[in-house]
Short mmCIF file of C-alpha atoms (C1' of nucleotides) in Angstrom, two decimals:
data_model
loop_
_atom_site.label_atom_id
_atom_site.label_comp_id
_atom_site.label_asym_id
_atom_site.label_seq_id
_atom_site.Cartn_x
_atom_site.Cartn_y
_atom_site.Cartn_z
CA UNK A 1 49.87 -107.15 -124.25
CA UNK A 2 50.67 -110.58 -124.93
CA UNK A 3 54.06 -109.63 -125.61
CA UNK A 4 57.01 -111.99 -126.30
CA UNK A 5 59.85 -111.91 -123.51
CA UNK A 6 62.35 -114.11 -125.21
CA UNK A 7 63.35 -117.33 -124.87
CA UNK A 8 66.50 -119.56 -124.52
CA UNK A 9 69.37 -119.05 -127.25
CA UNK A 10 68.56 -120.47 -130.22
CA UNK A 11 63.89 -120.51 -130.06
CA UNK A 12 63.03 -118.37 -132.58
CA UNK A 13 61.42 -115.64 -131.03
CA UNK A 14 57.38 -115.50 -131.76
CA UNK A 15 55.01 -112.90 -130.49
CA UNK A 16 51.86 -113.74 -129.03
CA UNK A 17 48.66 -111.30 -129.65
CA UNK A 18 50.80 -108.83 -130.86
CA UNK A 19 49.80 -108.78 -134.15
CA UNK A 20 45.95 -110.32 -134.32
CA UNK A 21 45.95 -109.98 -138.03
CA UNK A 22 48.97 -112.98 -137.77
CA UNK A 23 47.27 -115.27 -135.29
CA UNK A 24 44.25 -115.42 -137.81
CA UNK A 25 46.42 -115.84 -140.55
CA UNK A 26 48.17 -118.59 -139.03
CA UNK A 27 45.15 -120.14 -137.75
CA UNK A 28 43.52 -119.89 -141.16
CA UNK A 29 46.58 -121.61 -142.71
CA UNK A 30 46.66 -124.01 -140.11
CA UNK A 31 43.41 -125.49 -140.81
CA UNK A 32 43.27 -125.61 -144.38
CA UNK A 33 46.86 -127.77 -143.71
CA UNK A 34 44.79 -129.88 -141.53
CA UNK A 35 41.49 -130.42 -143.23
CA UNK A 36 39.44 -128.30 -140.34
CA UNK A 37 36.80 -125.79 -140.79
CA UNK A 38 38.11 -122.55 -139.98
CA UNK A 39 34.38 -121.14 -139.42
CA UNK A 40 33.06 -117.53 -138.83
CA UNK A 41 32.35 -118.28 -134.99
CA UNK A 42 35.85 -119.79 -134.50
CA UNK A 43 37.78 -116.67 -136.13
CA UNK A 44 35.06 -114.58 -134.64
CA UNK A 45 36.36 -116.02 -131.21
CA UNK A 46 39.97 -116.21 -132.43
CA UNK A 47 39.94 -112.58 -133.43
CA UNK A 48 38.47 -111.40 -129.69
CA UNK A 49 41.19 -112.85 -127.76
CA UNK A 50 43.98 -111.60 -129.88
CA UNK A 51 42.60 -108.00 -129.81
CA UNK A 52 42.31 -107.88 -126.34
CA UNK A 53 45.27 -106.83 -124.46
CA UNK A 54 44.63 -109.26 -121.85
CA UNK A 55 43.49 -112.74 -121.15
CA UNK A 56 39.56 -112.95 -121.99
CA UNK A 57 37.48 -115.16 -119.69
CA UNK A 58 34.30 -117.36 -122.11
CA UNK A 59 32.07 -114.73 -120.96
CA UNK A 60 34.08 -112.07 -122.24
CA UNK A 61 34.60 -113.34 -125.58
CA UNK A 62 30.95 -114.05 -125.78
CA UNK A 63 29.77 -110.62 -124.85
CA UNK A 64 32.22 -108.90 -126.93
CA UNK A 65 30.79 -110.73 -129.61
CA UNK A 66 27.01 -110.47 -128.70
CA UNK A 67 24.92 -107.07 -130.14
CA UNK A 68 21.53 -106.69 -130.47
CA UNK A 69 19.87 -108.93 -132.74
CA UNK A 70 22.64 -111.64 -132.52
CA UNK A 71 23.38 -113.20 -129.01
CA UNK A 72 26.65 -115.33 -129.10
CA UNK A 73 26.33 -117.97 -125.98
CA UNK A 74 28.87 -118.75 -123.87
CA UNK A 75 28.63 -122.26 -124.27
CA UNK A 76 29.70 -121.85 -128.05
CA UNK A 77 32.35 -119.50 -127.54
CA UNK A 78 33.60 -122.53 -124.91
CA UNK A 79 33.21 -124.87 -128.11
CA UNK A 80 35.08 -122.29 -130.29
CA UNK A 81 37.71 -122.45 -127.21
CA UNK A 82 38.07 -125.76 -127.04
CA UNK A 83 39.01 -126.44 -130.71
CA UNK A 84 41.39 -123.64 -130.78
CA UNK A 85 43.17 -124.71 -127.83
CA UNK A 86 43.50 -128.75 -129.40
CA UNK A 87 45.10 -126.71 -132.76
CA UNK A 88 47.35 -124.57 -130.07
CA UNK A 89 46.16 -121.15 -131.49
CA UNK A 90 44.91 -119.88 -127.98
CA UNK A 91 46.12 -121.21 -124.27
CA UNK A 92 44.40 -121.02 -121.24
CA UNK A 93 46.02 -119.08 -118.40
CA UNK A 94 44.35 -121.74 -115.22
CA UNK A 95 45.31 -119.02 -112.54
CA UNK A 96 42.72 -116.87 -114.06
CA UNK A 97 40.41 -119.01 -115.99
CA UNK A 98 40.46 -117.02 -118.83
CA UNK A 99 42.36 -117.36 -122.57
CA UNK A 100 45.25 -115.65 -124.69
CA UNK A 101 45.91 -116.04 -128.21
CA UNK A 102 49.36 -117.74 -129.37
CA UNK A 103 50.50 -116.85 -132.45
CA UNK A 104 53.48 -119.15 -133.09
CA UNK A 105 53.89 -123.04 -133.14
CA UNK A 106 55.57 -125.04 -130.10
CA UNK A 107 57.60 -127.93 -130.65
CA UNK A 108 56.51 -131.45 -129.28
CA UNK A 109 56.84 -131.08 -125.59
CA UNK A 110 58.53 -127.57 -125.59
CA UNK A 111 57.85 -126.37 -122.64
CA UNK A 112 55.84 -122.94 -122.05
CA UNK A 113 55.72 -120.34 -119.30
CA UNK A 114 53.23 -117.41 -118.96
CA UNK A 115 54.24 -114.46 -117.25
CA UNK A 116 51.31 -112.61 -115.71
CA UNK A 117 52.02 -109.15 -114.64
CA UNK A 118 49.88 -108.49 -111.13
CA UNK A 119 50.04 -104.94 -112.43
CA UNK A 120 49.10 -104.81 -115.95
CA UNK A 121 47.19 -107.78 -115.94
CA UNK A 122 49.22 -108.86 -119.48
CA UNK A 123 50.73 -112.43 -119.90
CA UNK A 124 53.65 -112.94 -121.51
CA UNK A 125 54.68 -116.09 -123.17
CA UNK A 126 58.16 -117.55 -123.33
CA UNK A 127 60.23 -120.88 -123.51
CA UNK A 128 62.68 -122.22 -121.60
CA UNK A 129 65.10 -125.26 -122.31
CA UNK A 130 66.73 -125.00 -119.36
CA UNK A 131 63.55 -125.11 -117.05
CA UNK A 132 62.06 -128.35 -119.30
CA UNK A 133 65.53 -130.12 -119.23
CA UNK A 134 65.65 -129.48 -115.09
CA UNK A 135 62.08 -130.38 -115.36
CA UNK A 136 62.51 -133.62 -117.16
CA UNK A 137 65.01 -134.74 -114.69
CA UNK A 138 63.00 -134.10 -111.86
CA UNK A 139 60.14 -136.20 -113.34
CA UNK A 140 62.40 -138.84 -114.55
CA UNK A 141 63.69 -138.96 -110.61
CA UNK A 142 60.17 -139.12 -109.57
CA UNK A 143 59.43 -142.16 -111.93
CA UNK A 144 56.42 -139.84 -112.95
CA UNK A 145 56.06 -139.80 -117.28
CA UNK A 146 54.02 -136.31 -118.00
CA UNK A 147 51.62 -135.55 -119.96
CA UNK A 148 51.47 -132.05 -120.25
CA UNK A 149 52.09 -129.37 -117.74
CA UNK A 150 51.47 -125.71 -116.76
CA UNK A 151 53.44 -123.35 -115.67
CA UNK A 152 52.48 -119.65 -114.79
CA UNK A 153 54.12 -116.87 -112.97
CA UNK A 154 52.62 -114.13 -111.50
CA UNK A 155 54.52 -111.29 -110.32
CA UNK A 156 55.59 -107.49 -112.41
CA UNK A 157 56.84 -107.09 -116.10
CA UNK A 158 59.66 -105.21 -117.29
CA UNK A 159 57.37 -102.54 -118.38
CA UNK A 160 55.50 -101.88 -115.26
CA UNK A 161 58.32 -102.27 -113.08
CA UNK A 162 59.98 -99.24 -115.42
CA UNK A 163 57.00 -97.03 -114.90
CA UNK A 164 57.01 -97.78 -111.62
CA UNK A 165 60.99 -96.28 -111.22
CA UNK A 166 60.64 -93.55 -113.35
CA UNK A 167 56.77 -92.46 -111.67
CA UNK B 1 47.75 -140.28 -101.73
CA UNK B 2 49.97 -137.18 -101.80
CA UNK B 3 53.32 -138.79 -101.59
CA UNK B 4 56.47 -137.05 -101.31
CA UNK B 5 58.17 -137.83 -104.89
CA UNK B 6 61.74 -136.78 -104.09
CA UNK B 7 63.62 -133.54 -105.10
CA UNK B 8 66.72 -132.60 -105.75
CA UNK B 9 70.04 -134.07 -104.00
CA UNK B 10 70.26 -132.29 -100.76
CA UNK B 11 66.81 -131.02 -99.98
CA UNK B 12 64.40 -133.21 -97.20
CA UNK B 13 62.66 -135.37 -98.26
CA UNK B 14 58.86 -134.74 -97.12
CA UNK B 15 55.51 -136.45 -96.93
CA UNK B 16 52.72 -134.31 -98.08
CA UNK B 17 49.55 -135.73 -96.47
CA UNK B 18 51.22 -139.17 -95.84
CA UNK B 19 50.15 -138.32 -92.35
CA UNK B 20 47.29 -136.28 -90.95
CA UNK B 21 48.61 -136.51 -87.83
CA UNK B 22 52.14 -134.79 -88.56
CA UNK B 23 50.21 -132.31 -90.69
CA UNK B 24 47.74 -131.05 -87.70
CA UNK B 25 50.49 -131.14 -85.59
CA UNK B 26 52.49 -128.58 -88.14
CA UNK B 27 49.53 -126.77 -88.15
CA UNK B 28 48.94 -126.31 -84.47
CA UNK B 29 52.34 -125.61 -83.58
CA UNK B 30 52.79 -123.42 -86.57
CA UNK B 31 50.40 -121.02 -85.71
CA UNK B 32 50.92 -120.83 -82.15
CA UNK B 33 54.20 -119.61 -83.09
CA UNK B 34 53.06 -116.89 -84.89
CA UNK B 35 50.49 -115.88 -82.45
CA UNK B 36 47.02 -117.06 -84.26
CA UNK B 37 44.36 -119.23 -83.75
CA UNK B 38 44.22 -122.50 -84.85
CA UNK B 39 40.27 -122.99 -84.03
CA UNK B 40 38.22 -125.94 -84.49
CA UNK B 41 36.69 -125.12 -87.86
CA UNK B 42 40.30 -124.69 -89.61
CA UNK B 43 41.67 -128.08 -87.82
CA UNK B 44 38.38 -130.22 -89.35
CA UNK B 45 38.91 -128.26 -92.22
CA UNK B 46 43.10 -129.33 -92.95
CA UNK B 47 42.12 -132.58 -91.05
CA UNK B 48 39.57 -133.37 -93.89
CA UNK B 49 41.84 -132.53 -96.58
CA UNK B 50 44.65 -134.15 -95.37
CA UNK B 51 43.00 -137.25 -94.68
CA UNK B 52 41.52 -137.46 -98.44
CA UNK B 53 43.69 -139.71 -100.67
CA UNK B 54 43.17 -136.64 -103.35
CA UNK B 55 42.82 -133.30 -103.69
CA UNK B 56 39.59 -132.11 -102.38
CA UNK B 57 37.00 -129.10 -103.13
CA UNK B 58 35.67 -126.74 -100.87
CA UNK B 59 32.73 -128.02 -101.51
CA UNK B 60 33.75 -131.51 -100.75
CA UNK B 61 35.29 -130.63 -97.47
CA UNK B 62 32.18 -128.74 -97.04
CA UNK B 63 30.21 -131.97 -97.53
CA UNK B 64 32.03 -133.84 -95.10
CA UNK B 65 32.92 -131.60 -92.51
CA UNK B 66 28.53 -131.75 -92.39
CA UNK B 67 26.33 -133.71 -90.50
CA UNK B 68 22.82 -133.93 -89.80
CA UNK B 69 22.45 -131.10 -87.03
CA UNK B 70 25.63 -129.22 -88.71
CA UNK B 71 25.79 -128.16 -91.56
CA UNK B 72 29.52 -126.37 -92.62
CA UNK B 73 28.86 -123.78 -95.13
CA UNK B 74 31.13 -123.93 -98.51
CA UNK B 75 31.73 -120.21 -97.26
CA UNK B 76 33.15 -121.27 -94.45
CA UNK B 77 35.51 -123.65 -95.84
CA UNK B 78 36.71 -120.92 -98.34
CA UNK B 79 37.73 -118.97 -95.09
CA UNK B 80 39.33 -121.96 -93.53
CA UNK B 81 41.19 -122.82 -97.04
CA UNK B 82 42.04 -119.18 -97.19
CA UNK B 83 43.60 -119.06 -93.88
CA UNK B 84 45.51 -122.40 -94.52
CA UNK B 85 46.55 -121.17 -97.34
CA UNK B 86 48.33 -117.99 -96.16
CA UNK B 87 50.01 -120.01 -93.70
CA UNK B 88 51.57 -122.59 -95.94
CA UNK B 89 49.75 -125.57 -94.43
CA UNK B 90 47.31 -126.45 -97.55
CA UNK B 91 48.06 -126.11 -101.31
CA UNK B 92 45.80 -124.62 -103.86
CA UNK B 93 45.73 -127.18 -107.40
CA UNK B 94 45.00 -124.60 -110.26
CA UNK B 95 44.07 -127.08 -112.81
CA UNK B 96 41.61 -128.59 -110.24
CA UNK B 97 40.27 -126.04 -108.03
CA UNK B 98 40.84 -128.68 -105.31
CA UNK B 99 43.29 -128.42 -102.26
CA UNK B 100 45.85 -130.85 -100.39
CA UNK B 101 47.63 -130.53 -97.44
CA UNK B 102 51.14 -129.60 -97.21
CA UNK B 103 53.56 -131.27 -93.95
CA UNK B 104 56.49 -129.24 -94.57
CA UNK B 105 57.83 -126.05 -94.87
CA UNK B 106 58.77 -124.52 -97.86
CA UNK B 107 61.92 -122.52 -97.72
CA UNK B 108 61.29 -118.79 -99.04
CA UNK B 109 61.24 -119.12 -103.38
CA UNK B 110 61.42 -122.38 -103.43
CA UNK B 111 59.42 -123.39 -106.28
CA UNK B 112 57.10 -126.62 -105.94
CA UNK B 113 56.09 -129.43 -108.50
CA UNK B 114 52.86 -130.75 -107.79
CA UNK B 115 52.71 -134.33 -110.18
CA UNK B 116 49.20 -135.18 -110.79
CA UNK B 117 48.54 -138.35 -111.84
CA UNK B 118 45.40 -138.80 -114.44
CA UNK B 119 45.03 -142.60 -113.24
CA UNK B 120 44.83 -142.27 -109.48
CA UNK B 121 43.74 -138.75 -109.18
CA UNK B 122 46.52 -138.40 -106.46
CA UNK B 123 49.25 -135.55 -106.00
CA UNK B 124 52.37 -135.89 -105.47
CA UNK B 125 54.65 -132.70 -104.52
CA UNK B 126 58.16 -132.43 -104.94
CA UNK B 127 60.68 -129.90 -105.78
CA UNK B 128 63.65 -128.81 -107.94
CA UNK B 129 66.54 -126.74 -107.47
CA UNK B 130 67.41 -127.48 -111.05
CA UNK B 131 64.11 -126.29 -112.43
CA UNK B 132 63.86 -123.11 -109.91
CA UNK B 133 67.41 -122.08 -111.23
CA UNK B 134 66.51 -122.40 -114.75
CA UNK B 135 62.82 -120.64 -113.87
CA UNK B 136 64.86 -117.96 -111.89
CA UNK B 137 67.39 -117.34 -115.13
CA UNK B 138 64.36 -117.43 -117.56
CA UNK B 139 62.99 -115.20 -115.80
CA UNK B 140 65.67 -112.65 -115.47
CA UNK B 141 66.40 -112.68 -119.13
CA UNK B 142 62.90 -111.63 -119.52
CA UNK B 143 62.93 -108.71 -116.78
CA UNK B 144 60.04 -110.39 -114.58
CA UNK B 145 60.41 -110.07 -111.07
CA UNK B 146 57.84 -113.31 -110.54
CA UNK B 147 56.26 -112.79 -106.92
CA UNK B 148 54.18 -116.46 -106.94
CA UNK B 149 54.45 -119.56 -109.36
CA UNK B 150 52.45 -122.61 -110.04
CA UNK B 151 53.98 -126.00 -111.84
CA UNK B 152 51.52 -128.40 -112.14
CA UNK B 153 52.51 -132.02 -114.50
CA UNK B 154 50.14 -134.06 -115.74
CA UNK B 155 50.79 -137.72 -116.08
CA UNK B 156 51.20 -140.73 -114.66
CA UNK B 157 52.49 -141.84 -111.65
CA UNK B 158 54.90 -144.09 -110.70
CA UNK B 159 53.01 -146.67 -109.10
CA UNK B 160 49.95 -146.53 -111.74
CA UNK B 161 52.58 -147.30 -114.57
CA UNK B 162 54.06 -150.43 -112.45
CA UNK B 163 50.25 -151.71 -111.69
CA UNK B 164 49.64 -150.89 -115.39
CA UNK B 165 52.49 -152.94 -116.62
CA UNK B 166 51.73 -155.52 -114.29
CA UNK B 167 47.80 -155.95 -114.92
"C1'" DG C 1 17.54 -133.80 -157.28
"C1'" DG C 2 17.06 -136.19 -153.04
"C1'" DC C 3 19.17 -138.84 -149.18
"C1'" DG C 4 22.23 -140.03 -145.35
"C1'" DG C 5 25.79 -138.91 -142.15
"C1'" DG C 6 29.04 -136.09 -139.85
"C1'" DT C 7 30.12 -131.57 -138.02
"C1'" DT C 8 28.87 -127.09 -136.29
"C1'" DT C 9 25.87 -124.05 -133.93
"C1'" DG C 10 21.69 -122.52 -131.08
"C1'" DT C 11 19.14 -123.08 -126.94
"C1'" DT C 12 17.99 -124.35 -122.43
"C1'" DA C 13 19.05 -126.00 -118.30
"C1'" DC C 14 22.06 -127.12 -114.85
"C1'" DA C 15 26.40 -128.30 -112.07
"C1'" DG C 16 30.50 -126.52 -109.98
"C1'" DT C 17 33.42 -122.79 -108.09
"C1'" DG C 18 34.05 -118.65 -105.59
"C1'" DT C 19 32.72 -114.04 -103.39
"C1'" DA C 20 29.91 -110.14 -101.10
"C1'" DT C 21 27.31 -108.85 -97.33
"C1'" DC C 22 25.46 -108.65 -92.98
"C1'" DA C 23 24.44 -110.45 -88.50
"C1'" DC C 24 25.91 -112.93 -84.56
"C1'" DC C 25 29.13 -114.70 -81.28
"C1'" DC C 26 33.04 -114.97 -78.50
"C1'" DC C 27 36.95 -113.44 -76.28
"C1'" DC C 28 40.00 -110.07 -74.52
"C1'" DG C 29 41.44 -105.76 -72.83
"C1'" DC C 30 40.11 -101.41 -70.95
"C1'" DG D 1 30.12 -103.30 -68.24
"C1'" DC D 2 31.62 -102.12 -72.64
"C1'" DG D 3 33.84 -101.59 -76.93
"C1'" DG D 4 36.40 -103.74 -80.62
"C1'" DG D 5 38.41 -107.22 -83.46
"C1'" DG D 6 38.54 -111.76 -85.28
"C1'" DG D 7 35.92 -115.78 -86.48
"C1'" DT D 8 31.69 -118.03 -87.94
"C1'" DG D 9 26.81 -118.62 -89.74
"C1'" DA D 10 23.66 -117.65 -93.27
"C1'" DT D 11 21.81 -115.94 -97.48
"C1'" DA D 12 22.34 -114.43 -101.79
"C1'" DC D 13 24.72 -113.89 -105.75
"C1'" DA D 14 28.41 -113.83 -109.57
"C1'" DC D 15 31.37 -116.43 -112.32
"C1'" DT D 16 32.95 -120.70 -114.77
"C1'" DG D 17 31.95 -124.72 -117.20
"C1'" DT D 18 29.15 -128.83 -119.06
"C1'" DA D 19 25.09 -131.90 -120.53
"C1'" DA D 20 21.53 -132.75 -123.62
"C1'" DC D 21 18.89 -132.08 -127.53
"C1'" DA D 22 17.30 -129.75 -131.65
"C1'" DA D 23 18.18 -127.28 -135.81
"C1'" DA D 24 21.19 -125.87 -139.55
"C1'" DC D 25 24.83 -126.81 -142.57
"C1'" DC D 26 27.99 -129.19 -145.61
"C1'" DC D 27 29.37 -132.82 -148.58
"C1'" DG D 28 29.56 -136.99 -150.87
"C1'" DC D 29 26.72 -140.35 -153.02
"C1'" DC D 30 23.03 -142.77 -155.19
#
DNA sequence: GGCGGGTTTGTTACAGTGTATCACCCCCGC
DNA sequence: GCGGGGGTGATACACTGTAACAAACCCGCC
């Protein structure tokens, strides 16, 4: 899944795993932009989590990539992890310890929310303005200057909540 | 720590933690009025976390809920946290596996900001109407019925930037 | 061509977080 | 007394993540 679910008027609308041949491609372009080694491992990695249809824990990744004669560790796939989540091409989910590709770019403190479906088990990624502008305020009130921030929701997608009426 | 950061005009304000007293005293009255037991274990348990200037792991609690002659299994505290939990009286921190305490009640879908401060380590929990209506539109637009959210900021706190500025 | 230095990966070991399972205990109602 | 349910103790285990060090690789430079 991964699917987009839209985002205030105005974000361009991106979709996130839905196409894994895009995520490389962007990731690929992205590093070459940045002088950073797009390496086998870290599109081998890359490539896992955007194929999957839902968020891939390290251990995942590491066995989908592991056959016999060529054991993949966990504690490189975390190092594969870790770089692609500094270039934004994968996000953690920290509900659920586990990753999801991203296949678009997200403006300087543009906010992000993941909707996890307690069904499907798919996260969706969207925007909001309005929740980062409220959100701002509150800190601002609060004296408190962010960093970064998560925000997840867990709860039923469109989809499942269809198939659920009509079944 | 655990300070109560201020929310939105209208709403009370609240001190998360500021007092173990007031929180065991939630806690006890709490679940006599809903007809379960509030037994020795779980009291140590929320006492221990809400005495801690920042959020704690089970394993921590589990630490210093022991003694030589007693020794509190991290099991146990799981069950405890569990239990606390359910009943609104402790607060789960994603991006820490740790817990704090909680003094007040929540009101039913009213979203929570827990500000985490990277200097002091402390929590601070607020909350936002503004933010929960733009969540709650988001949301809708998307066709997610969300069942459970987490917001947690990263940043600084208030008082870390004033003793920064000052020092 | 050989050398030096930074980055990436492999490997092992380990720390931290959370759960499954079963036995025991205690209390309460029948 | 006796059965049953909730709570706790205890052990073992699964899952998640990191530290430390060695080996391979790449690339510029002498």
């Amino acid at each position: 899944m991964h699917r987009h679910a839209g985002s205030d008027a105005g974000a361009d609308p991106h979709a996130c795993g839905a196409d894994p041949g895009a995520v490389l491609a962007r990731g690929e372009a992205l590093c070459r932009e940045r002088g950073l080694q797009f390496t086998p491992l870290r599109r081998e990695v890359l490539e896992a989590v955007a194929a999957a249809e839902r968020p891939q824990g390290a251990y995942d990744v590491a066995e989908r990539l592991s056959r016999p004669g060529r054991r993949v560790a966990p504690v490189s796939v975390y190092r594969a992890l870790d770089f692609l989540m500094e270039q934004g091409l994968v996000h953690r989910i920290a509900s659920r310890n586990a990753f999801i590709p991203c296949a678009h770019a997200h403006g300087p403190g543009e906010g992000v929310v993941f909707l996890i479906c307690r069904t499907c088990g798919g996260v969706d990624e969207t925007s909001s303005r309005e929740v980062e502008r409220g959100l701002g305020r509150t800190l601002e009130r609060a004296g408190f200057r962010p960093s970064h921030s998560i925000l997840e929701v867990e709860g039923d997608c469109g989809a499942c909540l269809e198939r659920e009426r009509a079944g």
